[in-house]
One Martini backbone bead per residue (centre of mass of N, CA, C, O) as a GRO file, in nm:
protein
  172
    1ARG     BB    1   1.209  -1.824   1.167
    2SER     BB    2   1.548  -1.828   1.158
    3GLN     BB    3   1.833  -1.915   1.377
    4SER     BB    4   2.023  -1.959   1.152
    5LYS     BB    5   2.311  -1.832   1.013
    6GLY     BB    6   2.296  -1.973   0.730
    7TYR     BB    7   2.008  -1.815   0.658
    8GLY     BB    8   1.952  -1.589   0.840
    9ASN     BB    9   1.743  -1.355   1.003
   10SER     BB   10   1.514  -1.335   0.742
   11PHE     BB   11   1.409  -1.617   0.729
   12LEU     BB   12   1.142  -1.753   0.532
   13TYR     BB   13   0.875  -2.007   0.545
   14SER     BB   14   0.661  -2.150   0.287
   15GLU     BB   15   0.366  -2.322   0.176
   16ARG     BB   16   0.213  -2.429  -0.136
   17VAL     BB   17  -0.100  -2.544  -0.280
   18ASN     BB   18  -0.257  -2.655  -0.561
   19VAL     BB   19  -0.630  -2.694  -0.544
   20GLY     BB   20  -0.776  -2.513  -0.720
   21LYS     BB   21  -1.109  -2.385  -0.716
   22ALA     BB   22  -1.214  -2.446  -0.427
   23PHE     BB   23  -1.026  -2.202  -0.275
   24THR     BB   24  -1.062  -1.934  -0.430
   25LYS     BB   25  -1.311  -1.814  -0.285
   26ILE     BB   26  -1.192  -1.810   0.002
   27SER     BB   27  -0.940  -1.620  -0.063
   28LYS     BB   28  -1.155  -1.366  -0.127
   29LEU     BB   29  -1.202  -1.311   0.140
   30PRO     BB   30  -1.180  -1.160   0.405
   31LYS     BB   31  -0.908  -1.187   0.596
   32PRO     BB   32  -1.033  -1.266   0.869
   33VAL     BB   33  -1.204  -1.498   0.754
   34TYR     BB   34  -0.981  -1.657   0.621
   35PHE     BB   35  -0.807  -1.707   0.879
   36VAL     BB   36  -1.022  -1.857   1.037
   37LEU     BB   37  -1.069  -2.086   0.835
   38ASN     BB   38  -0.775  -2.175   0.820
   39PHE     BB   39  -0.744  -2.243   1.117
   40PHE     BB   40  -0.972  -2.459   1.137
   41PHE     BB   41  -0.863  -2.645   0.920
   42THR     BB   42  -0.590  -2.700   1.054
   43MET     BB   43  -0.702  -2.807   1.323
   44PHE     BB   44  -0.863  -3.040   1.203
   45TYR     BB   45  -0.626  -3.183   1.074
   46CYS     BB   46  -0.457  -3.225   1.334
   47PHE     BB   47  -0.675  -3.370   1.496
   48SER     BB   48  -0.713  -3.608   1.301
   49LEU     BB   49  -0.425  -3.717   1.320
   50GLY     BB   50  -0.422  -3.754   1.626
   51LEU     BB   51  -0.664  -3.946   1.641
   52LEU     BB   52  -0.548  -4.163   1.460
   53PHE     BB   53  -0.308  -4.225   1.637
   54LEU     BB   54  -0.470  -4.305   1.893
   55LEU     BB   55  -0.637  -4.533   1.761
   56MET     BB   56  -0.373  -4.712   1.703
   57LEU     BB   57  -0.350  -4.788   2.021
   58VAL     BB   58  -0.598  -4.963   1.969
   59PRO     BB   59  -0.603  -5.286   1.902
   60PRO     BB   60  -0.873  -5.327   1.736
   61LEU     BB   61  -0.822  -5.084   1.542
   62ARG     BB   62  -0.551  -5.176   1.435
   63SER     BB   63  -0.650  -5.445   1.315
   64TYR     BB   64  -0.850  -5.322   1.122
   65ALA     BB   65  -0.650  -5.151   0.959
   66ARG     BB   66  -0.470  -5.392   0.871
   67SER     BB   67  -0.706  -5.539   0.712
   68ARG     BB   68  -0.741  -5.291   0.497
   69ILE     BB   69  -0.415  -5.280   0.472
   70GLN     BB   70  -0.208  -5.407   0.248
   71PRO     BB   71   0.064  -5.523   0.157
   72ASN     BB   72   0.152  -5.391  -0.144
   73SER     BB   73  -0.096  -5.160  -0.211
   74GLY     BB   74   0.046  -4.986  -0.378
   75PRO     BB   75   0.200  -4.887  -0.630
   76SER     BB   76   0.330  -4.991  -0.894
   77ARG     BB   77   0.623  -4.992  -1.058
   78GLU     BB   78   0.509  -4.882  -1.319
   79VAL     BB   79   0.367  -4.636  -1.198
   80GLN     BB   80   0.618  -4.514  -1.064
   81ARG     BB   81   0.784  -4.475  -1.333
   82LYS     BB   82   0.562  -4.301  -1.498
   83ALA     BB   83   0.578  -4.090  -1.320
   84ARG     BB   84   0.569  -3.732  -1.222
   85PHE     BB   85   0.755  -3.437  -1.107
   86GLU     BB   86   0.688  -3.087  -1.000
   87SER     BB   87   0.871  -2.803  -0.863
   88ALA     BB   88   0.827  -2.477  -0.732
   89PHE     BB   89   1.036  -2.183  -0.656
   90ILE     BB   90   1.045  -1.893  -0.431
   91ALA     BB   91   1.283  -1.621  -0.380
   92THR     BB   92   1.340  -1.351  -0.146
   93SER     BB   93   1.514  -1.098  -0.057
   94ALA     BB   94   1.576  -0.898   0.219
   95ASN     BB   95   1.762  -0.737   0.049
   96LYS     BB   96   1.854  -0.476  -0.145
   97VAL     BB   97   1.928  -0.443  -0.500
   98ASN     BB   98   1.917  -0.162  -0.654
   99GLY     BB   99   1.622  -0.120  -0.494
  100GLU     BB  100   1.578  -0.441  -0.508
  101HIS     BB  101   1.455  -0.739  -0.486
  102VAL     BB  102   1.557  -1.061  -0.505
  103ILE     BB  103   1.445  -1.304  -0.749
  104LEU     BB  104   1.406  -1.657  -0.723
  105LYS     BB  105   1.371  -1.935  -0.949
  106GLY     BB  106   1.272  -2.278  -0.915
  107GLU     BB  107   1.335  -2.630  -1.019
  108VAL     BB  108   1.189  -2.959  -0.967
  109SER     BB  109   1.251  -3.274  -1.143
  110ALA     BB  110   1.108  -3.611  -1.219
  111GLN     BB  111   1.108  -3.932  -1.282
  112GLY     BB  112   0.870  -4.046  -1.086
  113ASP     BB  113   0.758  -4.116  -0.789
  114PRO     BB  114   0.784  -3.918  -0.502
  115GLY     BB  115   0.684  -4.114  -0.262
  116TYR     BB  116   0.864  -4.368  -0.350
  117PHE     BB  117   1.085  -4.376  -0.571
  118ASN     BB  118   1.240  -4.093  -0.511
  119THR     BB  119   1.284  -4.117  -0.211
  120ALA     BB  120   1.474  -4.360  -0.225
  121ARG     BB  121   1.684  -4.223  -0.406
  122MET     BB  122   1.753  -3.981  -0.221
  123ILE     BB  123   1.842  -4.141   0.026
  124SER     BB  124   2.066  -4.303  -0.111
  125GLU     BB  125   2.236  -4.059  -0.214
  126THR     BB  126   2.285  -3.939   0.065
  127ALA     BB  127   2.436  -4.179   0.185
  128LEU     BB  128   2.660  -4.187  -0.031
  129CYS     BB  129   2.758  -3.901   0.018
  130LEU     BB  130   2.835  -3.936   0.321
  131ALA     BB  131   3.032  -4.183   0.266
  132PHE     BB  132   3.207  -4.069  -0.015
  133ASP     BB  133   3.172  -3.719  -0.001
  134VAL     BB  134   3.292  -3.565   0.248
  135LYS     BB  135   3.478  -3.341   0.111
  136LYS     BB  136   3.212  -3.217  -0.052
  137THR     BB  137   3.080  -3.151   0.199
  138ASN     BB  138   2.924  -2.987   0.494
  139SER     BB  139   3.068  -3.106   0.762
  140LYS     BB  140   3.123  -2.854   0.936
  141THR     BB  141   2.831  -2.765   0.954
  142ALA     BB  142   2.719  -3.023   1.084
  143LEU     BB  143   2.894  -3.007   1.345
  144SER     BB  144   2.791  -2.702   1.428
  145HIS     BB  145   2.450  -2.756   1.381
  146GLY     BB  146   2.363  -3.053   1.353
  147PHE     BB  147   2.064  -3.063   1.233
  148LEU     BB  148   2.007  -3.144   0.885
  149THR     BB  149   1.960  -3.123   0.578
  150PRO     BB  150   2.075  -3.269   0.304
  151ALA     BB  151   2.149  -3.005   0.154
  152ALA     BB  152   2.314  -2.874   0.388
  153ALA     BB  153   2.517  -3.116   0.431
  154CYS     BB  154   2.598  -3.180   0.107
  155GLY     BB  155   2.528  -3.002  -0.119
  156ASP     BB  156   2.671  -3.030  -0.431
  157ALA     BB  157   2.711  -3.336  -0.413
  158LEU     BB  158   2.408  -3.406  -0.424
  159LEU     BB  159   2.332  -3.259  -0.677
  160THR     BB  160   2.512  -3.426  -0.864
  161ARG     BB  161   2.387  -3.703  -0.804
  162LEU     BB  162   2.090  -3.636  -0.886
  163ARG     BB  163   2.151  -3.555  -1.179
  164LYS     BB  164   2.269  -3.837  -1.267
  165ILE     BB  165   1.960  -3.972  -1.207
  166GLY     BB  166   1.750  -3.726  -1.338
  167PHE     BB  167   1.750  -3.465  -1.197
  168LYS     BB  168   1.594  -3.144  -1.205
  169MET     BB  169   1.801  -2.856  -1.107
  170GLU     BB  170   1.696  -2.510  -1.122
  171ILE     BB  171   1.736  -2.189  -1.227
  172ILE     BB  172   1.479  -1.969  -1.391
   0.00000   0.00000   0.00000
C-alpha cells in the first residue's frame, strides 16, 4: 500500500510475469499450498542473490567471476537494435463509478532491447527532461515528496520526450 497522497490511500501494486506452462500447474494447486510454494521459491531466490552478493566480497571468488564474464560480452549493438519489448498494464480504481470499478489497460512498447538499449535512452531523456523541461515537470511534487520515479517527477514532459524517440505509450 502506498503512503503517498499522490497515489491515494488505496493504491496497491503488484507485478506478474508470464512464464509459460511451467507454473500453470502450480498455480492451480489449493491456495495454501500455492502460497507456501510461492513463499519458499521467493525466499530461495532472495537467499541466492544475497549469497551471490556475499560471495563477491571474497577476493578469490570475485576474481574467478571477473575471469568468466568479459567486458562487452553482452548483446551486440545489432542485436540490441533489432530487439523489441512490449509491456501491458492493468489498473482498477479503488472507488466505484456508476456502481462499477473503473479498469484501465495500458501498453508500453519500443524497438530495441529493454535491458541495455532502451534503459540508456530512458535515463538520458529523463536527465534532459529534468535539465531543460523544468517548467513542464512536476518539480513542486518532487520538492514536497522527496524521492520519486521519473514518471512521477517529470510527468507529461517525459512522456512527450519518450514518444518522440519511438516509445509507444497509450491507454488501450
